[in-house]
Structure formats: C-alpha cells, structure tokens
Short mmCIF file of C-alpha atoms and ligand atoms in Angstrom, two decimals:
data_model
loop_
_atom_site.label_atom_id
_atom_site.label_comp_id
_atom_site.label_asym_id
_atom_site.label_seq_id
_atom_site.Cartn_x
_atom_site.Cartn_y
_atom_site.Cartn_z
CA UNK E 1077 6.52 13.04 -5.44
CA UNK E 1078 3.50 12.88 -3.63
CA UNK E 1079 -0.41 10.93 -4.33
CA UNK E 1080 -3.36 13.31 -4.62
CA UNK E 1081 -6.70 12.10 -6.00
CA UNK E 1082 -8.97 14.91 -6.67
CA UNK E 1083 -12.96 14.94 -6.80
CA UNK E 1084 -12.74 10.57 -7.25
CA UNK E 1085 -16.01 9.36 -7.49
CA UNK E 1086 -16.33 6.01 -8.52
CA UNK E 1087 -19.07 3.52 -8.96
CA UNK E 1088 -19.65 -0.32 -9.21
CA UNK E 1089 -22.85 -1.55 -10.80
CA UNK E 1090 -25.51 -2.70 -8.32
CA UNK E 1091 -28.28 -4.58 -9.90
CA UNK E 1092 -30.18 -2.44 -12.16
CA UNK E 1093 -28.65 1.11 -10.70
CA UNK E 1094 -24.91 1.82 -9.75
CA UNK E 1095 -23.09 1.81 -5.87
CA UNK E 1096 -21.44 4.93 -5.66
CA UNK E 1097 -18.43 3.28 -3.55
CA UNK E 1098 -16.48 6.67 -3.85
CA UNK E 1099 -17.84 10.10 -3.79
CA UNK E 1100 -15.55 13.00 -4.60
CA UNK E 1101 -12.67 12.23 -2.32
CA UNK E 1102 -10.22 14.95 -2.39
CA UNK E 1103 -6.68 13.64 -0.79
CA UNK E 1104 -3.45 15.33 -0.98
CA UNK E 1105 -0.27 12.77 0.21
CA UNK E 1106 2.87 14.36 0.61
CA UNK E 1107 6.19 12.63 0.08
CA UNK E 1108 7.92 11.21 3.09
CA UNK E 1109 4.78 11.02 5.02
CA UNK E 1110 1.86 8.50 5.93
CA UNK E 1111 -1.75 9.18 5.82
CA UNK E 1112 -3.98 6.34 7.82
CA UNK E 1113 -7.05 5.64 6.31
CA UNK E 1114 -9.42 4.00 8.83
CA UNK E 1115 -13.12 3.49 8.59
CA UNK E 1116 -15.95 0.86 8.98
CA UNK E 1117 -15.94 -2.17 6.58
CA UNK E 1118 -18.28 -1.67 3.15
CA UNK E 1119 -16.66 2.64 3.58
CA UNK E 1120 -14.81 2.72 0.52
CA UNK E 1121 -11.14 1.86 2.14
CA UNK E 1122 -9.57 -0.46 -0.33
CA UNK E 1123 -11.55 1.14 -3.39
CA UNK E 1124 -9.97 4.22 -2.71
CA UNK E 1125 -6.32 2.42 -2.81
CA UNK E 1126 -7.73 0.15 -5.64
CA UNK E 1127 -8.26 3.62 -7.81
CA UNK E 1128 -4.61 4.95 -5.88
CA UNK E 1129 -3.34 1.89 -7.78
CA UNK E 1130 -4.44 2.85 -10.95
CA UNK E 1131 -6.25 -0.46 -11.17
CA UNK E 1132 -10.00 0.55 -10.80
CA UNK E 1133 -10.47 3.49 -12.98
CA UNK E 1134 -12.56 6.31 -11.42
CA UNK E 1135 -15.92 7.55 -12.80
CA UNK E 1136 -14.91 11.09 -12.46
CA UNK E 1137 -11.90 12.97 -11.05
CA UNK E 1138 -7.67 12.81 -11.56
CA UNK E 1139 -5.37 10.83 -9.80
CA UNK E 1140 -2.07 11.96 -10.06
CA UNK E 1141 1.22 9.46 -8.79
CA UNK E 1142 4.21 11.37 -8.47
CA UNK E 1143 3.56 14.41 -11.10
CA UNK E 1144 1.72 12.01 -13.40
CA UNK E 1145 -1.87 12.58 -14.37
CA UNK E 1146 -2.88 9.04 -14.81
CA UNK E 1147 -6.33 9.51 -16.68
CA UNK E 1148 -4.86 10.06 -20.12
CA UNK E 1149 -2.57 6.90 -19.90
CA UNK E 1150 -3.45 4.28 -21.62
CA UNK E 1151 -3.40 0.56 -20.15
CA UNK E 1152 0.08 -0.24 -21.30
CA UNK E 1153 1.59 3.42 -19.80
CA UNK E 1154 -0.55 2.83 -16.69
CA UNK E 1155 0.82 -0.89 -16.08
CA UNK E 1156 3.91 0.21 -16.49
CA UNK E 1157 3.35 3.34 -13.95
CA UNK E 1158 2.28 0.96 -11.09
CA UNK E 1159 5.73 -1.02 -11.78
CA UNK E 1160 7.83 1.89 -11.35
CA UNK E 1161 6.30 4.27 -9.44
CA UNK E 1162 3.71 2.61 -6.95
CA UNK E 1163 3.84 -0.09 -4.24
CA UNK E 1164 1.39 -2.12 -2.85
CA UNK E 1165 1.56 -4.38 -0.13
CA UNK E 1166 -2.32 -6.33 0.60
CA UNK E 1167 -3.37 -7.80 3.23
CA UNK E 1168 -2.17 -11.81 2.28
CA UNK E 1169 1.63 -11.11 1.71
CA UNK E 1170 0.81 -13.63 -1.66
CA UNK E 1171 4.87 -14.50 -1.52
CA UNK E 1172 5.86 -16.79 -4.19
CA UNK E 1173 5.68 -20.19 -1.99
CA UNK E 1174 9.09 -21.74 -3.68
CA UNK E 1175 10.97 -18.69 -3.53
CA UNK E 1176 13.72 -17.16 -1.12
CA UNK E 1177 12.74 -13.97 0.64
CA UNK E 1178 15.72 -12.57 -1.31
CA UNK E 1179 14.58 -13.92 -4.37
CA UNK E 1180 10.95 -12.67 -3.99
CA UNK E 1181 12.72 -9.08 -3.99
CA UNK E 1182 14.37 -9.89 -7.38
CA UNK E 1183 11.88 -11.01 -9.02
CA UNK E 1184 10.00 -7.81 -8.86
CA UNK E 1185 13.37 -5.98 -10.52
CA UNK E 1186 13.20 -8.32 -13.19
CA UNK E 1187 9.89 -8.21 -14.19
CA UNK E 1188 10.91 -4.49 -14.24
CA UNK E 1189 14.09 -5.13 -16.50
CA UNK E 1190 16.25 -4.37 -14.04
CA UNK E 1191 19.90 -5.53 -13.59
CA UNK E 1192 20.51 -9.11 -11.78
CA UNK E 1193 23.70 -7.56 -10.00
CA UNK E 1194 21.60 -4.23 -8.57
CA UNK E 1195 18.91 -6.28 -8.16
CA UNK E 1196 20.68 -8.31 -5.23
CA UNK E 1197 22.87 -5.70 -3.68
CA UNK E 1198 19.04 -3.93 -3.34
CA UNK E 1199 16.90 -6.87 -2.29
CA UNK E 1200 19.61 -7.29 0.75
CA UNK E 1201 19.86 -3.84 1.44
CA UNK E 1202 16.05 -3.76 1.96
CA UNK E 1203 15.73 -7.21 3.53
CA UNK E 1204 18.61 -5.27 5.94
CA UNK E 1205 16.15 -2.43 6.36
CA UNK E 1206 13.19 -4.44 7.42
CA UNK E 1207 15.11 -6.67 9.91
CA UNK E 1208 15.38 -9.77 7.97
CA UNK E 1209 19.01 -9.72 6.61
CA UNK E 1210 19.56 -13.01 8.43
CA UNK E 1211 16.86 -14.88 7.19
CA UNK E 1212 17.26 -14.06 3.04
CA UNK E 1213 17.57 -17.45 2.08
CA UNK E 1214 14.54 -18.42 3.58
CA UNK E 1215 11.21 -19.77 2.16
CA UNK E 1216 7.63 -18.68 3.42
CA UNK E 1217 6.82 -21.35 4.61
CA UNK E 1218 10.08 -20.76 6.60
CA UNK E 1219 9.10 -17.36 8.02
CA UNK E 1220 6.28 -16.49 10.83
CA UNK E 1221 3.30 -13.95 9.78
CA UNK E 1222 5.10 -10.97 10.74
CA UNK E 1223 8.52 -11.75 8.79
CA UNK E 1224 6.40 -12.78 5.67
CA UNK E 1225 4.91 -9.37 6.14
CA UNK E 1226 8.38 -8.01 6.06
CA UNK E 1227 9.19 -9.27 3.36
CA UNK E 1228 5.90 -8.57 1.12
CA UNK E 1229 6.54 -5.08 2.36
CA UNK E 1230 10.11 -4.94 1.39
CA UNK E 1231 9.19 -6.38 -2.00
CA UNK E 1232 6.52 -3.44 -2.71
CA UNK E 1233 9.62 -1.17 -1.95
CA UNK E 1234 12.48 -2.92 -4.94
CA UNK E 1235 11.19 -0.53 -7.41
CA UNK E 1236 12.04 2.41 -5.60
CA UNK E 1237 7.79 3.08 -5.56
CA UNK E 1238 7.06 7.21 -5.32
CA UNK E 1239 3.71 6.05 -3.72
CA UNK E 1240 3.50 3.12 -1.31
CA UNK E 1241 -0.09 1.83 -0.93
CA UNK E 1242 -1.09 -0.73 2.47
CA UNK E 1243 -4.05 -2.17 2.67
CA UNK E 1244 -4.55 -3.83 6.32
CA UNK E 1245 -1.25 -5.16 6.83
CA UNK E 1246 -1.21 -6.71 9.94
CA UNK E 1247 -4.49 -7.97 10.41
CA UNK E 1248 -3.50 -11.48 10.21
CA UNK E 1249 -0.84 -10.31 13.02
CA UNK E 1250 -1.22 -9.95 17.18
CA UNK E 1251 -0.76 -6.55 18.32
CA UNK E 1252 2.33 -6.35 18.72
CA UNK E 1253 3.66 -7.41 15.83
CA UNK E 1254 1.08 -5.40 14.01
CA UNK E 1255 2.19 -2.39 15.91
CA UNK E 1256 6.45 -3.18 14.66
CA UNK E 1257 5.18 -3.79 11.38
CA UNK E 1258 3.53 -0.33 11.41
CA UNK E 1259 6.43 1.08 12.89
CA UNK E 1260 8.53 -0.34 9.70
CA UNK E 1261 6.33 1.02 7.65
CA UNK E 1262 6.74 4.60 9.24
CA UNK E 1263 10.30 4.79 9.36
CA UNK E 1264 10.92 3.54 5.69
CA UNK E 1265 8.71 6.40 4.80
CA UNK E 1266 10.32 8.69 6.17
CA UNK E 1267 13.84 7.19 5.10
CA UNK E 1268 12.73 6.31 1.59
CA UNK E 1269 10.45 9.31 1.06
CA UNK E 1270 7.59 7.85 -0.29
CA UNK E 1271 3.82 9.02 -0.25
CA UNK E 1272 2.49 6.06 1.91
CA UNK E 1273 -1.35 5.29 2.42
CA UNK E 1274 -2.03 3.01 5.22
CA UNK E 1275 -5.54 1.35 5.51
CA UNK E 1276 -6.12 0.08 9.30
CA UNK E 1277 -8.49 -0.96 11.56
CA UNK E 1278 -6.59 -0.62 14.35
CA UNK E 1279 -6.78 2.72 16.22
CA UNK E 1280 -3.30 2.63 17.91
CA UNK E 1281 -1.77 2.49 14.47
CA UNK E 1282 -3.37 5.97 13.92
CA UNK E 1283 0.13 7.48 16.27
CA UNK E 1284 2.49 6.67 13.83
CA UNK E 1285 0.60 8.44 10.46
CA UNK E 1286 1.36 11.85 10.07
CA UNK E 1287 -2.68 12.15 9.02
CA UNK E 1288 -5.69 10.37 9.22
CA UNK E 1289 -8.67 10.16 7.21
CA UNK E 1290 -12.11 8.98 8.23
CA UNK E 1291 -13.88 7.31 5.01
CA UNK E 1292 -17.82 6.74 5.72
CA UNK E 1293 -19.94 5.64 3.25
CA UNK E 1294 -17.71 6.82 0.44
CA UNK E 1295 -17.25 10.15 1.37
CA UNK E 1296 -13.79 11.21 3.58
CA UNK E 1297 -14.71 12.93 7.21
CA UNK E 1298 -11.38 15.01 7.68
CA UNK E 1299 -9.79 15.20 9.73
CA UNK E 1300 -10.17 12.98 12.54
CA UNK E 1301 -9.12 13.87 16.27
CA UNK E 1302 -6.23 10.97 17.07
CA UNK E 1303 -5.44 8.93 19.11
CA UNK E 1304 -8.47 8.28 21.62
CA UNK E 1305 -10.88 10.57 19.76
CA UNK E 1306 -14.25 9.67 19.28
CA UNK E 1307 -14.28 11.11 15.37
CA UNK E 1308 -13.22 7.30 13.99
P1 ADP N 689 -13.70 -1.39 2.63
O1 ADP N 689 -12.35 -1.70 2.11
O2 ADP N 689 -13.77 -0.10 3.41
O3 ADP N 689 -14.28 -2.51 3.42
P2 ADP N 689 -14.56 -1.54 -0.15
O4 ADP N 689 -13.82 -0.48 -0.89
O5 ADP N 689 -14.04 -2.92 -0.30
O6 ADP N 689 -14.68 -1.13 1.40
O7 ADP N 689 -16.08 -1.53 -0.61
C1 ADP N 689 -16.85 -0.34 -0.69
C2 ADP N 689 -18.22 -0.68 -1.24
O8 ADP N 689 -18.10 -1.08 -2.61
C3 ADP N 689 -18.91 -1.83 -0.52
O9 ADP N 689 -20.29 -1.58 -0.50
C4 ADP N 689 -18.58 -3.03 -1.39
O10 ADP N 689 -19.58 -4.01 -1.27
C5 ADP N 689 -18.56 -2.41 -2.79
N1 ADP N 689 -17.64 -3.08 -3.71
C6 ADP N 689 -16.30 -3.23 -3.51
N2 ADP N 689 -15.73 -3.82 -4.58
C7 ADP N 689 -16.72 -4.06 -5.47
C8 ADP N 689 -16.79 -4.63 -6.79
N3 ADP N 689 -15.69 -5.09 -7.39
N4 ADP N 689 -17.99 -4.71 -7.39
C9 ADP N 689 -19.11 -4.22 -6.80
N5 ADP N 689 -19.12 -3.66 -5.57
C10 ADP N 689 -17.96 -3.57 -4.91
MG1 MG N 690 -11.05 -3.32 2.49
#
C-alpha cells in the first residue's frame, strides 16, 4: 500500500508564462516507512504533498495511493479516495475550536459514514497511541501546541489512511517537542503501516525517516547523505 508519483510535473500560472513548481519527480514510498522531504522554501515541498493529496492535479505524470491510479478518477472518486485512503496533517492543527479531542477523531469517521460505536472505541484507541488518553475530553484551547499536534495527527490517522502526508508539523513547536512529535509520527508508521511523507525543515528530524529527499527548485536531488551531511 505504498505512494509513488511518477514523472509529476506540475505548473502554476505565472503572469503571462507558467512556474514549473514540479518537474518530473519520480518517488517511490513504501508502506510502513517514512520518507523526509526537506528543502529550501519556494522548492516545491508542499506542492509535491498538495499533488500526493490528490488536491492539485499534476500537468503530467501518475500518482498512484495505495494501488490506485488516481488520474482517471473523477472529482467525486478522488474526494472520496483522500477520505479513505490518505491522511494529512498541515502545519496549523485547524482543530475544530468547540470540540473534544475525542470528538475531533469522530467527526472525521462520520463524515466518512462510519459507525458512532467504532468510531469511539477508535478515536480512544488512537488518542491512547499518541499519549493523550487522559486528556480526550479536552478542548484546544485546553491543550498546549504539541498535544494539539497530537491530536491533529491522530485525527489524520481515524480513517485507517494507506498514505499519511505531514507537512511541517512541528514548526510552531520547540525542539523538543518537535523532535517527540516526530518520533510519534515514526513509530505509528511503523505500527500502522502506512506510506508516510514528512516535510521538515529541521535536519535532526532527518534520523527518524527511513529516506530523505532533497527537493530544489522543483526537481528531487536523491538521495541525500543524513544526518550532518552537507547534501541538504
Ligand atoms: P515549499 O513548500 O517548498 O516552500 P511550494 O510548493 O509552496 O514550496 O511552492 C513552490 C513554488 O510554487 C514557489 O515558487 C511558490 O511561489 C509557487 N506556488 C505555490 N503554490 C502556488 C499557487 N497556488 N499558485 C501559484 N504559485 C504557487
Ligand atoms: Mg511549504
């Protein structure tokens, strides 16, 4: 069940000619593992996840989430793809600000149709799993930066995503809670077996990803010596 987009080149327009923001990225992500996507700001970072998502459709190229071709799909097929099969945590955690932690889980399963019983014996298993069974009644503005983080991350996982897309996630966190969060991240990975794309700007983050990618100017530099190369 793994991510691969092959030959992606995408473009935005750009006054009277077109920004090639993507140019035929080739990446192969393997269930159960992380790849760390790192690179200067303007690269292409969060345009490649964008078109990972199936929410930017690429110029040229396939993207295929978990067996799926998604060019063919149309919009209806593809929104409903990115409900079951991807998840995608962003920067902002964008919780729901009246909303429980535990409730901001279940929400997601019913927007999927989901059962209200499964739904809450799964939000507090995965509240469990990212260290927050304690605090499930809580609201965000309840929770620090790094729980809220938990929680938007633990949200992105209710469907049971095949592909789990991170854009950033703790740069509104110190380091060390950046570095736990990206240790969660890791470990549910492996545990949950999901193909897991991690954008960060922080290099120390790069120990935990099975792979790293260097994205410059659109085009991936691969692969990159880690940690305390000079490559990224
Ligand atoms: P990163 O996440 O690495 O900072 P982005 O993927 O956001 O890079 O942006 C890559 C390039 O595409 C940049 O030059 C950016 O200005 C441009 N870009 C991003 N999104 C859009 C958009 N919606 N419309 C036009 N240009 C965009
Ligand atoms: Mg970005």
């Amino acid at each position: 069940m793994s991510l691969i987009l092959d030959d992606v080149t995408l473009t935005y327009p750009d006054g009277d000619g077109r920004l090639t923001a993507l140019d035929a990225i080739g990446l192969e992500v393997p269930a159960g593992s992380v790849t760390a996507v790192v690179g200067p700001s303007g690269s292409g970072k969060s345009s490649l996840l964008a078109v990972a998502a199936t929410l930017v459709t690429p110029d040229r190229g396939r993207v295929v989430v978990a067996g799926t071709d998604t060019g063919p799909l149309d919009a209806a097929a593809r929104a409903a793809l990115r409900r079951e099969r991807i998840g995608i945590v962003f920067q902002q955690p964008n919780l729901l600000p009246s909303l429980t932690a535990a409730e901001q889980l279940q929400v997601m399963a019913h927007l999927s149709g989901g059962r209200p019983k499964a739904a809450r014996a799964r939000a507090a298993d995965l509240l469990d799993a990212v260290g927050l069974a304690d605090l499930a009644g809580r609201r965000p503005h309840q929770l620090s930066g790094g729980q809220r983080q938990r929680v938007n991350i633990a949200r992105a996982l209710m469907n049971e995503p095949a592909v789990l897309l991170v854009d950033e996630p703790t740069s509104a966190l110190d380091h060390e809670r950046g570095a736990a969060v990206v240790d969660l991240l890791a470990t549910l990975t492996a545990e949950r077996g999901t193909a897991t794309v991690l954008v960060t700007h922080d290099r120390t983050h790069l120990e935990r990803a099975d792979a790293t990618v260097l994205v410059r100017d659109g085009r991936l530099v691969d692969p990159v010596t880690v940690p305390g190369g000079a490559a990224a």
